[in-house]
């Protein structure tokens, strides 16, 4: 009599070197021989999880403040950032589908263990930086909607792990559907408020075309120039962890990888899905900028924090027209804003946790349950927020609001530091015929635009680094503090360059070794067939 095999009991922390996100890898069936729309619907979903990162709470104040200070001038920056994001996410999805490895696995397979651990730690810091923005956004939303004290609201955000536990039980397809619904809530809220504001649509269209003023260093308005405003939007838009995530969840569709036609179809529809969802993200960020211009009177928003924006949406003296004023009296404008903020935070919770698991498994071959992964990351992210709230508890409400807003903005410095280390390996690998094969390696125009994007984004992030470090010293740093901040930034820039050289050298050597192994395998196969 055969014994019934008992399921293996998993440990909290295990060795992992299998398929990316093994629990959901190749679990979603896709139709064969169906029409374009049905096939697209089957592939739709991963793009929504990616788009979340482009409309998280970190984007909100940069877009609204940019609109307040420079009207529609920075609309072109949002468009350019979105187009660059589409290109990078296309390459990330293609890498995952063709090589059946996520970006972290692909880097680790071509580089040494010390570099893998270094890149893992760096990317973990970037994820925690975005998590700080999510903690702040969700806690403020709870405070604004339900009047829960901020300290308690911050602790409540830790328990979103229970939501994640529930989601892991219902299947990946349903998670995708929930994320899409939350995105639609965010779009509806901002579209409704912008529609009431009756914006100058001709000005919006003109703003889409970049000009010499877009990246100029004058005028100074509200402590910001067009260049610093543009850098803020770029820094909040293109995030390194999204590339790791997309290369993993693009593998959730079940296809036959020995059939090049199926692989090509999967790449094609993954690109369609990603571009459609990132177009939605573009509209959200564009609506946020239009809000800054049209919903509020010019220069009316003195406090760009979430508290200040919430108050401004219920303050009739800050709103631009009578229709907005009449609706604002009911409190619906400010309430909808807080609801959208909460939805954005919950969306980011899901994607941040999945990304953390991807990089942990890929770089250091370690796996832990998603709920534990979320709990550890969230507790670490909560600590600086609680410190910030406690340090300002005896001060005025405005001081507390400004401190939280500064913490959220300052945390983004890790994104600028980590971004090149996801973009450059992604480009090198998708440019490689050894990795992708002749059919799927980047075409000439994708290669050109890819290098232009990587070099441009890295340069802009690096020149914006001194200002980001200066922000740690407050709104009015002394000359000595500015000098110290600039020196720290220059040291970091040198470190980034040296580490990039290290990464490129190891990837080049790893790729050469891999190419020689492939060649040897092909020669052995040829000799074997001749002997037969």
CSV table of N, CA and C in Angstrom, one decimal, residues 398-453:
chain,number,residue,atom,x,y,z
A,398,UNK,N,1.8,72.6,11.9
A,398,UNK,CA,2.5,72.9,10.7
A,398,UNK,C,3.9,72.4,10.7
A,399,UNK,N,4.6,72.5,11.8
A,399,UNK,CA,6.0,71.9,11.9
A,399,UNK,C,6.0,70.4,11.7
A,400,UNK,N,5.0,69.8,12.3
A,400,UNK,CA,4.8,68.3,12.1
A,400,UNK,C,4.6,67.9,10.7
A,401,UNK,N,3.7,68.7,10.0
A,401,UNK,CA,3.4,68.4,8.6
A,401,UNK,C,4.7,68.6,7.7
A,402,UNK,N,5.4,69.7,8.0
A,402,UNK,CA,6.6,70.0,7.2
A,402,UNK,C,7.6,68.9,7.4
A,403,UNK,N,7.8,68.5,8.6
A,403,UNK,CA,8.8,67.4,9.0
A,403,UNK,C,8.5,66.1,8.3
A,404,UNK,N,7.2,65.7,8.2
A,404,UNK,CA,6.8,64.5,7.6
A,404,UNK,C,7.0,64.6,6.0
A,405,UNK,N,6.7,65.8,5.5
A,405,UNK,CA,6.8,66.0,4.1
A,405,UNK,C,8.3,66.0,3.7
A,406,UNK,N,9.2,66.6,4.5
A,406,UNK,CA,10.6,66.6,4.3
A,406,UNK,C,11.2,65.2,4.4
A,407,UNK,N,10.7,64.4,5.3
A,407,UNK,CA,11.2,63.0,5.5
A,407,UNK,C,10.8,62.2,4.2
A,408,UNK,N,9.6,62.4,3.7
A,408,UNK,CA,9.2,61.7,2.5
A,408,UNK,C,10.0,62.0,1.3
A,409,UNK,N,10.3,63.4,1.1
A,409,UNK,CA,11.1,63.8,0.0
A,409,UNK,C,12.5,63.4,0.2
A,410,UNK,N,13.1,63.5,1.4
A,410,UNK,CA,14.5,63.2,1.6
A,410,UNK,C,14.8,61.7,1.4
A,411,UNK,N,13.8,60.8,1.7
A,411,UNK,CA,14.0,59.4,1.6
A,411,UNK,C,14.2,59.0,0.1
A,412,UNK,N,13.8,59.9,-0.8
A,412,UNK,CA,13.9,59.5,-2.2
A,412,UNK,C,15.4,59.5,-2.7
A,413,UNK,N,16.3,60.0,-1.9
A,413,UNK,CA,17.7,60.1,-2.3
A,413,UNK,C,18.2,58.7,-2.7
A,414,UNK,N,17.7,57.6,-2.0
A,414,UNK,CA,18.2,56.3,-2.3
A,414,UNK,C,17.8,55.8,-3.7
A,415,UNK,N,16.7,56.4,-4.2
A,415,UNK,CA,16.2,56.0,-5.5
A,415,UNK,C,17.2,56.5,-6.6
A,416,UNK,N,17.7,57.8,-6.4
A,416,UNK,CA,18.6,58.3,-7.3
A,416,UNK,C,19.9,57.5,-7.3
A,417,UNK,N,20.3,57.0,-6.1
A,417,UNK,CA,21.5,56.3,-6.0
A,417,UNK,C,21.4,54.9,-6.6
A,418,UNK,N,20.2,54.2,-6.5
A,418,UNK,CA,20.1,52.9,-6.9
A,418,UNK,C,19.7,52.7,-8.4
A,419,UNK,N,19.1,53.7,-9.0
A,419,UNK,CA,18.5,53.6,-10.3
A,419,UNK,C,19.5,53.1,-11.4
A,420,UNK,N,20.7,53.7,-11.5
A,420,UNK,CA,21.6,53.3,-12.5
A,420,UNK,C,21.9,51.8,-12.5
A,421,UNK,N,21.9,51.2,-11.3
A,421,UNK,CA,22.3,49.8,-11.1
A,421,UNK,C,21.2,48.8,-11.5
A,422,UNK,N,20.0,49.3,-11.8
A,422,UNK,CA,19.0,48.4,-12.4
A,422,UNK,C,18.9,48.7,-13.9
A,423,UNK,N,19.0,50.0,-14.3
A,423,UNK,CA,18.9,50.4,-15.7
A,423,UNK,C,20.0,49.9,-16.6
A,424,UNK,N,21.3,50.1,-16.1
A,424,UNK,CA,22.4,49.7,-16.9
A,424,UNK,C,22.5,48.2,-17.2
A,425,UNK,N,22.4,47.3,-16.1
A,425,UNK,CA,22.4,45.9,-16.4
A,425,UNK,C,21.3,45.5,-17.3
A,426,UNK,N,20.1,46.1,-17.1
A,426,UNK,CA,19.0,45.7,-18.0
A,426,UNK,C,19.3,46.0,-19.5
A,427,UNK,N,19.9,47.2,-19.7
A,427,UNK,CA,20.2,47.5,-21.1
A,427,UNK,C,21.3,46.6,-21.7
A,428,UNK,N,22.3,46.4,-20.9
A,428,UNK,CA,23.4,45.5,-21.4
A,428,UNK,C,22.9,44.1,-21.7
A,429,UNK,N,22.0,43.6,-20.9
A,429,UNK,CA,21.6,42.2,-21.1
A,429,UNK,C,20.6,42.1,-22.3
A,430,UNK,N,19.7,43.1,-22.4
A,430,UNK,CA,18.7,43.0,-23.5
A,430,UNK,C,19.4,43.4,-24.9
A,431,UNK,N,20.6,44.1,-24.8
A,431,UNK,CA,21.4,44.4,-26.0
A,431,UNK,C,22.2,43.2,-26.5
A,432,UNK,N,22.3,42.2,-25.6
A,432,UNK,CA,23.2,41.0,-25.9
A,432,UNK,C,22.5,39.9,-26.6
A,433,UNK,N,23.1,39.5,-27.7
A,433,UNK,CA,22.6,38.4,-28.5
A,433,UNK,C,22.7,37.1,-27.8
A,434,UNK,N,23.8,37.0,-26.9
A,434,UNK,CA,24.0,35.8,-26.1
A,434,UNK,C,22.8,35.6,-25.1
A,435,UNK,N,22.4,36.6,-24.5
A,435,UNK,CA,21.3,36.5,-23.6
A,435,UNK,C,19.9,36.4,-24.2
A,436,UNK,N,19.7,37.1,-25.3
A,436,UNK,CA,18.3,37.3,-25.8
A,436,UNK,C,18.1,36.5,-27.2
A,437,UNK,N,19.2,36.1,-27.8
A,437,UNK,CA,19.1,35.6,-29.2
A,437,UNK,C,18.9,36.6,-30.2
A,438,UNK,N,19.1,36.3,-31.5
A,438,UNK,CA,19.0,37.3,-32.6
A,438,UNK,C,17.6,37.9,-32.6
A,439,UNK,N,16.6,37.1,-32.4
A,439,UNK,CA,15.2,37.5,-32.6
A,439,UNK,C,14.8,38.6,-31.5
A,440,UNK,N,15.3,38.4,-30.3
A,440,UNK,CA,14.7,39.2,-29.2
A,440,UNK,C,15.7,40.3,-28.6
A,441,UNK,N,16.9,40.3,-29.1
A,441,UNK,CA,17.8,41.4,-28.6
A,441,UNK,C,17.3,42.7,-29.1
A,442,UNK,N,17.7,43.8,-28.4
A,442,UNK,CA,17.2,45.1,-28.8
A,442,UNK,C,17.5,45.5,-30.2
A,443,UNK,N,16.5,46.1,-30.9
A,443,UNK,CA,16.7,46.6,-32.2
A,443,UNK,C,17.6,47.9,-32.1
A,444,UNK,N,18.0,48.4,-33.2
A,444,UNK,CA,18.9,49.5,-33.2
A,444,UNK,C,18.3,50.7,-32.6
A,445,UNK,N,17.0,51.0,-32.9
A,445,UNK,CA,16.3,52.2,-32.3
A,445,UNK,C,16.1,52.0,-30.8
A,446,UNK,N,15.7,50.8,-30.4
A,446,UNK,CA,15.5,50.6,-28.9
A,446,UNK,C,16.9,50.7,-28.2
A,447,UNK,N,17.9,50.2,-28.8
A,447,UNK,CA,19.3,50.4,-28.2
A,447,UNK,C,19.7,51.9,-28.1
A,448,UNK,N,19.4,52.6,-29.1
A,448,UNK,CA,19.8,54.1,-29.1
A,448,UNK,C,19.0,54.8,-28.0
A,449,UNK,N,17.6,54.6,-28.1
A,449,UNK,CA,16.8,55.3,-27.1
A,449,UNK,C,17.1,54.8,-25.7
A,450,UNK,N,17.4,53.5,-25.5
A,450,UNK,CA,17.7,52.9,-24.2
A,450,UNK,C,19.0,53.6,-23.6
A,451,UNK,N,20.0,53.7,-24.4
A,451,UNK,CA,21.3,54.3,-23.9
A,451,UNK,C,21.0,55.8,-23.6
A,452,UNK,N,20.3,56.5,-24.5
A,452,UNK,CA,20.0,57.9,-24.3
A,452,UNK,C,19.2,58.0,-23.0
A,453,UNK,N,18.3,57.2,-22.7
A,453,UNK,CA,17.5,57.2,-21.4
A,453,UNK,C,18.3,56.9,-20.2
